[in-house]
Amino acid sequence: MQSHEAIKILVTNQKGGVGKSTIAANLAAFLAMQQGIEVSLIDFDRQASSSRWTKKAPDVGIRVHCAEINYENSGIALLSSRAAVRKYSSGVQVSISDLTWHPTLSDEFMLDFDIVLVPSSSAKFEMASTEIFILEYAQKRMARLAANKQFILVTPSKVDPAYASSGSFTNLDFLMNCHITPPVQQTPDLDAYVYEDFLCVCPDQKVAENFCDFGKFIAKKIEERIVIKKTLSLSGTSVNREIVKKVSVLDDYRARAHELGIYGGYAAKPSTDTPQAAPVDASPEAVKGSRFIPAFLRRSE
């Protein structure tokens, strides 16, 4: 994996108890162990579940950080959260932020991420709540989402092995970059692995295979995102058009100045030997006190 700027992943939901911290900690471990990726885990939750798990389990090279968000008001919350992500995403290939979404936090923060991963249980009420959470975000930020092509990934979490994702989260089908990931199944006796090991390498082969399937899907999306970011950096056509337009105006100004015998914005002194032809646009608006003012800078009177 080659990327100059870290791919930033946000694991979030407005509701707790959906396996968010378990997914964040174990995804970080999978990427570090199975994919050889330099990963940082940024734990924004006060319970610090994902960071505690990662710190107490065998060291697999994950950079673990705990960060606090000041929820005094929306502006301060946005500044403090952005500062933490910027600081702890430096020097790694992928950063994973574990955050229970808070209503004080502006969804501008969500737009900062390459991938937003939203775990959800398979209960109808929980699926509806997750759909509403994503749709409200998409409705407010549709133009930005279309421009930056952010991935929104919904992860069926803590589901039974017989769970089938087909027919789930259908209200999100119209979102182009929204995908349903392979499910993360309910882990029997999860407490046996907490702080001791990671799911992708646990002794229970079914659990390990299930989480590896999920991890491989995310790793593929990371690679896709790297390609997309390269195309985004090479495009920016609207910005480039504005630059070309401004350069063109300046070129026209210079050419016009030379045609009028003017250089550097000041009138050239007329020669005493030969009569000077009247400039094409030597109106009082164009020349004031021997200073040339281009048309696009003149004040309308």
Short mmCIF file of N, CA and C in Angstrom, two decimals, residues 4-8 38-40 42 63 65 83-95:
data_model
loop_
_atom_site.label_atom_id
_atom_site.label_comp_id
_atom_site.label_asym_id
_atom_site.label_seq_id
_atom_site.Cartn_x
_atom_site.Cartn_y
_atom_site.Cartn_z
N HIS A 4 0.73 8.84 0.31
CA HIS A 4 1.47 9.88 1.02
C HIS A 4 0.67 10.43 2.19
N GLU A 5 -0.63 10.46 2.05
CA GLU A 5 -1.50 10.97 3.10
C GLU A 5 -2.30 9.83 3.68
N ALA A 6 -2.46 9.82 5.00
CA ALA A 6 -3.16 8.72 5.66
C ALA A 6 -4.61 8.63 5.17
N ILE A 7 -5.07 7.41 4.98
CA ILE A 7 -6.49 7.16 4.75
C ILE A 7 -7.16 7.18 6.12
N LYS A 8 -8.12 8.05 6.27
CA LYS A 8 -8.77 8.24 7.58
C LYS A 8 -10.13 7.54 7.59
N GLU A 38 0.75 0.42 8.39
CA GLU A 38 1.01 1.22 9.58
C GLU A 38 -0.29 1.91 9.99
N VAL A 39 -0.77 1.60 11.20
CA VAL A 39 -2.09 2.02 11.62
C VAL A 39 -2.01 2.77 12.95
N SER A 40 -2.84 3.80 13.07
CA SER A 40 -3.06 4.42 14.37
C SER A 40 -4.53 4.29 14.73
N ILE A 42 -7.40 5.99 17.10
CA ILE A 42 -7.72 7.19 17.86
C ILE A 42 -9.04 6.95 18.58
N ARG A 63 -0.36 2.14 16.71
CA ARG A 63 -0.16 3.35 17.52
C ARG A 63 -1.50 3.74 18.14
N HIS A 65 -3.95 5.94 20.61
CA HIS A 65 -4.08 7.28 21.20
C HIS A 65 -5.49 7.45 21.77
N ALA A 83 -8.20 18.62 15.38
CA ALA A 83 -6.80 18.70 15.81
C ALA A 83 -6.27 17.33 16.19
N ALA A 84 -7.09 16.53 16.87
CA ALA A 84 -6.65 15.20 17.29
C ALA A 84 -6.43 14.28 16.09
N VAL A 85 -7.35 14.31 15.14
CA VAL A 85 -7.22 13.45 13.95
C VAL A 85 -5.99 13.86 13.14
N ARG A 86 -5.80 15.17 12.99
CA ARG A 86 -4.64 15.65 12.24
C ARG A 86 -3.34 15.23 12.91
N LYS A 87 -3.29 15.34 14.22
CA LYS A 87 -2.07 15.01 14.97
C LYS A 87 -1.76 13.52 14.92
N TYR A 88 -2.76 12.69 15.15
CA TYR A 88 -2.53 11.26 15.29
C TYR A 88 -2.61 10.49 13.97
N SER A 89 -2.94 11.17 12.89
CA SER A 89 -2.90 10.53 11.57
C SER A 89 -1.56 10.74 10.88
N SER A 90 -0.72 11.54 11.50
CA SER A 90 0.59 11.83 10.90
C SER A 90 1.52 10.63 11.05
N GLY A 91 2.22 10.30 9.98
CA GLY A 91 3.24 9.26 10.04
C GLY A 91 2.71 7.84 9.90
N VAL A 92 1.42 7.67 9.58
CA VAL A 92 0.87 6.33 9.38
C VAL A 92 0.17 6.28 8.03
N GLN A 93 -0.17 5.07 7.63
CA GLN A 93 -0.87 4.89 6.35
C GLN A 93 -2.39 4.94 6.52
N VAL A 94 -2.86 4.45 7.65
CA VAL A 94 -4.30 4.44 7.94
C VAL A 94 -4.51 4.85 9.39
N SER A 95 -5.48 5.74 9.61
CA SER A 95 -5.90 6.04 10.98
C SER A 95 -7.36 5.65 11.13
#
